[in-house]
PDB file of C-alpha atoms in Angstrom:
ATOM      1  CA  MET A 131     -21.528  18.530 -16.005  1.00 85.00           C
ATOM      2  CA  LEU A 132     -20.239  15.025 -14.844  1.00 94.00           C
ATOM      3  CA  LYS A 133     -22.208  11.486 -15.397  1.00 97.00           C
ATOM      4  CA  THR A 134     -21.778   8.728 -13.564  1.00 98.00           C
ATOM      5  CA  ASN A 135     -22.467   4.954 -13.499  1.00 97.00           C
ATOM      6  CA  ILE A 136     -21.011   1.430 -12.163  1.00 98.00           C
ATOM      7  CA  ILE A 137     -19.196  -0.403 -14.958  1.00 98.00           C
ATOM      8  CA  SER A 138     -19.663  -4.134 -15.955  1.00 96.00           C
ATOM      9  CA  GLU A 139     -18.352  -4.406 -19.483  1.00 97.00           C
ATOM     10  CA  ASP A 140     -14.797  -5.682 -20.232  1.00 96.00           C
ATOM     11  CA  LYS A 141     -13.838  -2.747 -22.414  1.00 97.00           C
ATOM     12  CA  ASP A 142     -14.890  -0.294 -19.560  1.00 98.00           C
ATOM     13  CA  PHE A 143     -12.720  -2.442 -17.270  1.00 98.00           C
ATOM     14  CA  ALA A 144      -9.871  -2.164 -19.436  1.00 97.00           C
ATOM     15  CA  LEU A 145     -10.149   1.883 -20.168  1.00 98.00           C
ATOM     16  CA  PHE A 146     -10.528   2.206 -16.318  1.00 98.00           C
ATOM     17  CA  ALA A 147      -7.485   0.068 -15.620  1.00 97.00           C
ATOM     18  CA  LYS A 148      -5.633   2.244 -18.320  1.00 97.00           C
ATOM     19  CA  HIS A 149      -6.629   5.384 -16.897  1.00 98.00           C
ATOM     20  CA  TYR A 150      -6.011   4.384 -13.338  1.00 96.00           C
ATOM     21  CA  CYS A 151      -2.241   3.370 -14.181  1.00 95.00           C
ATOM     22  CA  ASP A 152      -1.921   6.369 -16.256  1.00 95.00           C
ATOM     23  CA  ALA A 153      -2.830   8.450 -12.940  1.00 93.00           C
ATOM     24  CA  SER A 154      -0.992   6.409 -10.591  1.00 88.00           C
ATOM     25  CA  GLY A 155       1.748   4.227 -11.883  1.00 87.00           C
ATOM     26  CA  ASN A 156      -0.062   0.904 -10.785  1.00 86.00           C
ATOM     27  CA  ASN A 157      -0.563  -1.589 -13.076  1.00 90.00           C
ATOM     28  CA  THR A 158      -3.515  -3.474 -11.471  1.00 92.00           C
ATOM     29  CA  PRO A 159      -4.436  -6.890 -12.909  1.00 93.00           C
ATOM     30  CA  LEU A 160      -7.841  -6.076 -14.928  1.00 94.00           C
ATOM     31  CA  ALA A 161      -9.189  -9.488 -12.858  1.00 95.00           C
ATOM     32  CA  HIS A 162      -8.706  -7.020  -9.793  1.00 95.00           C
ATOM     33  CA  PHE A 163     -11.289  -4.504 -11.108  1.00 97.00           C
ATOM     34  CA  LYS A 164     -13.660  -7.056 -12.002  1.00 96.00           C
ATOM     35  CA  ARG A 165     -13.645  -8.627  -8.875  1.00 96.00           C
ATOM     36  CA  VAL A 166     -14.443  -5.592  -6.384  1.00 97.00           C
ATOM     37  CA  SER A 167     -17.711  -4.461  -5.473  1.00 97.00           C
ATOM     38  CA  ILE A 168     -18.003  -1.504  -7.244  1.00 98.00           C
ATOM     39  CA  VAL A 169     -15.888   0.272  -9.751  1.00 98.00           C
ATOM     40  CA  ARG A 170     -17.331   3.764 -10.284  1.00 99.00           C
ATOM     41  CA  VAL A 171     -16.693   5.986 -13.354  1.00 99.00           C
ATOM     42  CA  PHE A 172     -17.422   9.637 -14.108  1.00 98.00           C
ATOM     43  CA  LYS A 173     -17.721  10.997 -17.549  1.00 98.00           C
ATOM     44  CA  ASN A 174     -18.164  14.238 -19.512  1.00 97.00           C
ATOM     45  CA  ASN A 175     -21.007  14.882 -21.758  1.00 96.00           C
ATOM     46  CA  ASP A 176     -19.186  13.296 -24.364  1.00 96.00           C
ATOM     47  CA  GLY A 177     -18.747   9.864 -22.545  1.00 96.00           C
ATOM     48  CA  ALA A 178     -14.961  10.434 -21.864  1.00 97.00           C
ATOM     49  CA  MET A 179     -14.284   8.848 -18.648  1.00 98.00           C
ATOM     50  CA  LEU A 180     -12.933  11.862 -16.228  1.00 98.00           C
ATOM     51  CA  GLY A 181     -12.550   9.822 -13.043  1.00 98.00           C
ATOM     52  CA  GLY A 182     -13.445   7.155 -10.989  1.00 98.00           C
ATOM     53  CA  TYR A 183     -12.559   4.808  -7.938  1.00 98.00           C
ATOM     54  CA  THR A 184     -13.501   1.184  -6.851  1.00 98.00           C
ATOM     55  CA  LEU A 185     -14.967  -0.282  -3.352  1.00 98.00           C
ATOM     56  CA  ASN A 186     -14.694  -3.400  -2.321  1.00 97.00           C
ATOM     57  CA  SER A 187     -16.228  -5.313   0.655  1.00 96.00           C
ATOM     58  CA  GLN A 188     -15.750  -8.722  -0.599  1.00 93.00           C
ATOM     59  CA  GLN A 189     -13.081 -11.172   0.608  1.00 90.00           C
ATOM     60  CA  PRO A 190     -10.019 -11.218   0.226  1.00 90.00           C
ATOM     61  CA  ILE A 191      -9.620  -7.516   0.990  1.00 92.00           C
ATOM     62  CA  ARG A 192      -6.404  -6.581  -0.793  1.00 90.00           C
ATOM     63  CA  TYR A 193      -4.950  -4.297   1.744  1.00 89.00           C
ATOM     64  CA  PHE A 194      -4.709  -7.087   4.288  1.00 90.00           C
ATOM     65  CA  ASP A 195      -3.679  -9.766   1.914  1.00 88.00           C
ATOM     66  CA  ASP A 196      -0.473  -7.250   1.394  1.00 83.00           C
ATOM     67  CA  ILE A 197       0.449  -6.564   5.009  1.00 87.00           C
ATOM     68  CA  PRO A 198       3.340  -8.888   6.331  1.00 85.00           C
ATOM     69  CA  ALA A 199       2.407 -11.194   9.329  1.00 85.00           C
ATOM     70  CA  SER A 200       3.969  -8.897  11.742  1.00 80.00           C
ATOM     71  CA  GLY A 201       1.336  -6.400  10.903  1.00 79.00           C
ATOM     72  CA  LYS A 202      -1.507  -8.521  10.697  1.00 84.00           C
ATOM     73  CA  SER A 203      -2.391  -8.502  15.054  1.00 83.00           C
ATOM     74  CA  HIS A 204      -3.980  -4.997  14.179  1.00 86.00           C
ATOM     75  CA  PHE A 205      -7.214  -5.511  15.434  1.00 88.00           C
ATOM     76  CA  VAL A 206      -9.222  -4.199  12.295  1.00 91.00           C
ATOM     77  CA  VAL A 207      -7.583  -6.943  10.161  1.00 90.00           C
ATOM     78  CA  SER A 208      -9.693  -9.421  12.225  1.00 90.00           C
ATOM     79  CA  LYS A 209     -13.029  -7.367  11.367  1.00 92.00           C
ATOM     80  CA  ALA A 210     -12.605  -7.745   7.523  1.00 91.00           C
ATOM     81  CA  ASN A 211     -16.233  -8.769   7.124  1.00 94.00           C
ATOM     82  CA  ASP A 212     -17.038  -5.442   8.372  1.00 96.00           C
ATOM     83  CA  VAL A 213     -14.790  -3.628   6.418  1.00 97.00           C
ATOM     84  CA  ILE A 214     -15.101  -1.518   2.825  1.00 97.00           C
ATOM     85  CA  GLU A 215     -11.693  -1.016   0.648  1.00 96.00           C
ATOM     86  CA  THR A 216     -11.343   2.038  -1.158  1.00 96.00           C
ATOM     87  CA  GLY A 217      -8.967   2.225  -4.167  1.00 93.00           C
ATOM     88  CA  GLY A 218      -8.181   2.649  -7.836  1.00 93.00           C
ATOM     89  CA  LEU A 219      -8.871   6.375  -7.517  1.00 94.00           C
ATOM     90  CA  TRP A 220      -7.982   8.552 -10.364  1.00 95.00           C
ATOM     91  CA  VAL A 221      -9.111  11.928 -11.505  1.00 96.00           C
ATOM     92  CA  LYS A 222      -7.861  13.709 -14.797  1.00 97.00           C
ATOM     93  CA  GLY A 223      -6.145  16.907 -14.344  1.00 94.00           C
ATOM     94  CA  GLU A 224      -8.534  18.629 -16.534  1.00 95.00           C
ATOM     95  CA  VAL A 225     -11.422  18.379 -13.876  1.00 96.00           C
ATOM     96  CA  SER A 226     -12.233  21.357 -11.651  1.00 95.00           C
ATOM     97  CA  ASN A 227     -11.809  21.442  -8.050  1.00 94.00           C
ATOM     98  CA  PHE A 228     -15.875  21.675  -7.919  1.00 95.00           C
ATOM     99  CA  TYR A 229     -16.135  18.283  -9.677  1.00 96.00           C
ATOM    100  CA  LYS A 230     -13.084  16.836  -8.125  1.00 96.00           C
ATOM    101  CA  GLY A 231     -15.013  17.249  -4.829  1.00 96.00           C
ATOM    102  CA  ILE A 232     -18.296  15.600  -6.079  1.00 97.00           C
ATOM    103  CA  ILE A 233     -16.102  12.622  -7.172  1.00 97.00           C
ATOM    104  CA  TYR A 234     -14.862  12.379  -3.450  1.00 95.00           C
ATOM    105  CA  LEU A 235     -18.265  12.985  -2.141  1.00 96.00           C
ATOM    106  CA  TRP A 236     -19.944  10.349  -4.132  1.00 98.00           C
ATOM    107  CA  SER A 237     -17.479   7.850  -3.146  1.00 96.00           C
ATOM    108  CA  LEU A 238     -18.389   8.655   0.482  1.00 96.00           C
ATOM    109  CA  TYR A 239     -22.006   8.150  -0.140  1.00 97.00           C
ATOM    110  CA  ASP A 240     -20.942   4.949  -1.855  1.00 98.00           C
ATOM    111  CA  MET A 241     -18.956   4.021   1.633  1.00 96.00           C
ATOM    112  CA  ALA A 242     -21.810   4.907   3.315  1.00 96.00           C
ATOM    113  CA  LYS A 243     -24.493   2.817   1.568  1.00 96.00           C
ATOM    114  CA  SER A 244     -22.016  -0.375   2.170  1.00 96.00           C
ATOM    115  CA  ASN A 245     -23.383  -0.334   6.093  1.00 96.00           C
ATOM    116  CA  LYS A 246     -19.918  -1.368   6.659  1.00 97.00           C
ATOM    117  CA  GLN A 247     -18.233  -0.302  10.050  1.00 97.00           C
ATOM    118  CA  PHE A 248     -14.531   0.181   8.736  1.00 97.00           C
ATOM    119  CA  ILE A 249     -13.164   2.105   5.559  1.00 96.00           C
ATOM    120  CA  ILE A 250      -9.534   1.080   4.787  1.00 95.00           C
ATOM    121  CA  SER A 251      -7.340   3.057   2.408  1.00 94.00           C
ATOM    122  CA  GLY A 252      -3.898   2.920   1.384  1.00 92.00           C
ATOM    123  CA  ALA A 253      -1.144   4.731  -0.425  1.00 90.00           C
ATOM    124  CA  LYS A 254       2.307   3.581  -1.844  1.00 87.00           C
ATOM    125  CA  HIS A 255       3.774   7.145  -1.887  1.00 86.00           C
ATOM    126  CA  PRO A 256       4.505   8.899   1.096  1.00 88.00           C
ATOM    127  CA  LYS A 257       3.212  12.035   0.297  1.00 86.00           C
ATOM    128  CA  VAL A 258      -0.237  10.553  -0.632  1.00 84.00           C
ATOM    129  CA  ALA A 259      -0.010   8.906   2.284  1.00 88.00           C
ATOM    130  CA  LYS A 260       0.367  12.130   4.288  1.00 87.00           C
ATOM    131  CA  LEU A 261      -2.669  13.653   2.599  1.00 82.00           C
ATOM    132  CA  GLN A 262      -4.314  10.685   3.351  1.00 86.00           C
ATOM    133  CA  SER A 263      -3.839  10.495   6.851  1.00 87.00           C
ATOM    134  CA  ILE A 264      -6.236  13.888   6.893  1.00 84.00           C
ATOM    135  CA  ILE A 265      -9.091  11.675   5.827  1.00 86.00           C
ATOM    136  CA  PHE A 266      -8.111   8.346   7.264  1.00 91.00           C
ATOM    137  CA  PRO A 267      -6.542   9.285  10.875  1.00 90.00           C
ATOM    138  CA  ASN A 268      -5.771   5.720  12.048  1.00 94.00           C
ATOM    139  CA  LYS A 269      -2.734   3.747  10.779  1.00 93.00           C
ATOM    140  CA  VAL A 270      -2.765  -0.215  10.271  1.00 93.00           C
ATOM    141  CA  TYR A 271       0.465  -0.733   9.072  1.00 93.00           C
ATOM    142  CA  GLU A 272       3.304   1.186   7.392  1.00 93.00           C
ATOM    143  CA  GLY A 273       6.352  -0.134   5.769  1.00 92.00           C
ATOM    144  CA  PRO A 274       7.466  -2.342   2.915  1.00 91.00           C
ATOM    145  CA  ILE A 275       5.146  -5.287   1.157  1.00 88.00           C
ATOM    146  CA  LYS A 276       6.393  -7.990  -0.978  1.00 84.00           C
ATOM    147  CA  ASN A 277       5.603  -5.657  -4.249  1.00 81.00           C
ATOM    148  CA  THR A 278       6.847  -2.253  -3.004  1.00 85.00           C
ATOM    149  CA  ASP A 279       9.280  -0.512  -0.716  1.00 90.00           C
ATOM    150  CA  TYR A 280       6.450   1.388   1.005  1.00 92.00           C
ATOM    151  CA  ILE A 281       2.902   1.322   1.870  1.00 91.00           C
ATOM    152  CA  CYS A 282       0.789   3.127   4.028  1.00 93.00           C
ATOM    153  CA  ILE A 283      -2.605   1.450   5.280  1.00 94.00           C
ATOM    154  CA  PHE A 284      -5.038   3.599   6.650  1.00 94.00           C
ATOM    155  CA  TYR A 285      -8.578   2.875   8.583  1.00 95.00           C
ATOM    156  CA  ALA A 286     -11.473   5.259   9.676  1.00 95.00           C
ATOM    157  CA  LYS A 287     -14.495   4.060  11.346  1.00 95.00           C
ATOM    158  CA  ARG A 288     -17.915   4.480   9.782  1.00 94.00           C
ATOM    159  CA  TYR A 289     -18.999   7.431  11.566  1.00 93.00           C
ATOM    160  CA  TYR A 290     -16.150   9.800  10.580  1.00 92.00           C
ATOM    161  CA  ILE A 291     -17.658   9.963   6.932  1.00 94.00           C
ATOM    162  CA  PRO A 292     -19.328  13.006   7.645  1.00 94.00           C
ATOM    163  CA  ILE A 293     -15.974  14.496   8.738  1.00 93.00           C
ATOM    164  CA  GLN A 294     -14.509  13.235   5.478  1.00 93.00           C
ATOM    165  CA  ALA A 295     -17.355  14.934   3.823  1.00 94.00           C
ATOM    166  CA  LEU A 296     -16.693  17.985   5.596  1.00 94.00           C
ATOM    167  CA  LEU A 297     -12.916  18.264   4.687  1.00 92.00           C
ATOM    168  CA  VAL A 298     -13.681  17.283   1.143  1.00 93.00           C
ATOM    169  CA  ILE A 299     -16.014  20.527   1.038  1.00 94.00           C
ATOM    170  CA  TYR A 300     -13.412  22.410   2.797  1.00 94.00           C
ATOM    171  CA  LYS A 301     -10.267  21.549   0.768  1.00 92.00           C
ATOM    172  CA  TYR A 302     -12.132  21.391  -2.879  1.00 93.00           C
ATOM    173  CA  TRP A 303     -14.857  24.097  -2.652  1.00 94.00           C
ATOM    174  CA  LEU A 304     -13.551  26.579  -0.292  1.00 94.00           C
ATOM    175  CA  ILE A 305      -9.762  26.402  -0.065  1.00 94.00           C
ATOM    176  CA  ASP A 306      -8.259  25.545  -3.424  1.00 92.00           C
ATOM    177  CA  PRO A 307     -10.682  28.133  -5.229  1.00 91.00           C
ATOM    178  CA  LEU A 308      -9.558  30.635  -2.577  1.00 94.00           C
ATOM    179  CA  LYS A 309      -5.710  29.908  -3.544  1.00 93.00           C
ATOM    180  CA  LYS A 310      -6.461  29.877  -6.955  1.00 90.00           C
ATOM    181  CA  ARG A 311      -7.787  33.443  -6.897  1.00 90.00           C
ATOM    182  CA  LEU A 312      -5.204  34.753  -4.643  1.00 91.00           C
ATOM    183  CA  ASN A 313      -2.524  33.686  -7.003  1.00 90.00           C
ATOM    184  CA  LEU A 314      -4.621  35.282 -10.067  1.00 89.00           C
ATOM    185  CA  ILE A 315      -4.314  38.700  -7.739  1.00 88.00           C
ATOM    186  CA  LYS A 316      -0.819  38.148  -7.058  1.00 87.00           C
ATOM    187  CA  LYS A 317      -0.035  37.788 -10.967  1.00 87.00           C
ATOM    188  CA  GLN A 318      -2.050  40.826 -11.608  1.00 84.00           C
ATOM    189  CA  PRO A 319       0.255  43.728 -12.704  1.00 82.00           C
ATOM    190  CA  LYS A 320       0.907  46.578 -10.106  1.00 75.00           C
ATOM    191  CA  ILE A 321      -0.514  49.919 -10.883  1.00 70.00           C
TER     192      ILE A 321
END
């Protein structure tokens, strides 16, 4: 069973930052996690963190700050007051597909509660960007920024949240469990 809460204590921010860095390789300053609108964690019954994410609707929007001047002409950048930015997502490998789905659905619920019209997300790894492009179908910027050789920043409009929820359910509660069962069947000795 997962328990969830929004963190507010320094020790929890530090632990969240460590887990995020371990999962992503991104060493994000602790001040960033303290500044964003929501840092939500998911814990097991013993209180150990198993996953979490951040959401931010306060200025500045970090992804927009990272975009070079040539990319700031995208119309969604001018709508920064109506944006919720996702980030800091990490989930421990031991978490089952079912609970991964819960974590992602909860993030969509928090996004919907924000009443912002645009959802922004980004990825520093092309493989992650390819996966995110399914959930966030519109590209704001792709290319180098000052701290890394590659980032891809995406957005989706608010009305896309139900579609995102269906994609999460499809992947984590239907496709991935089916693949796991098929692999188990393939590994069984033939009679």
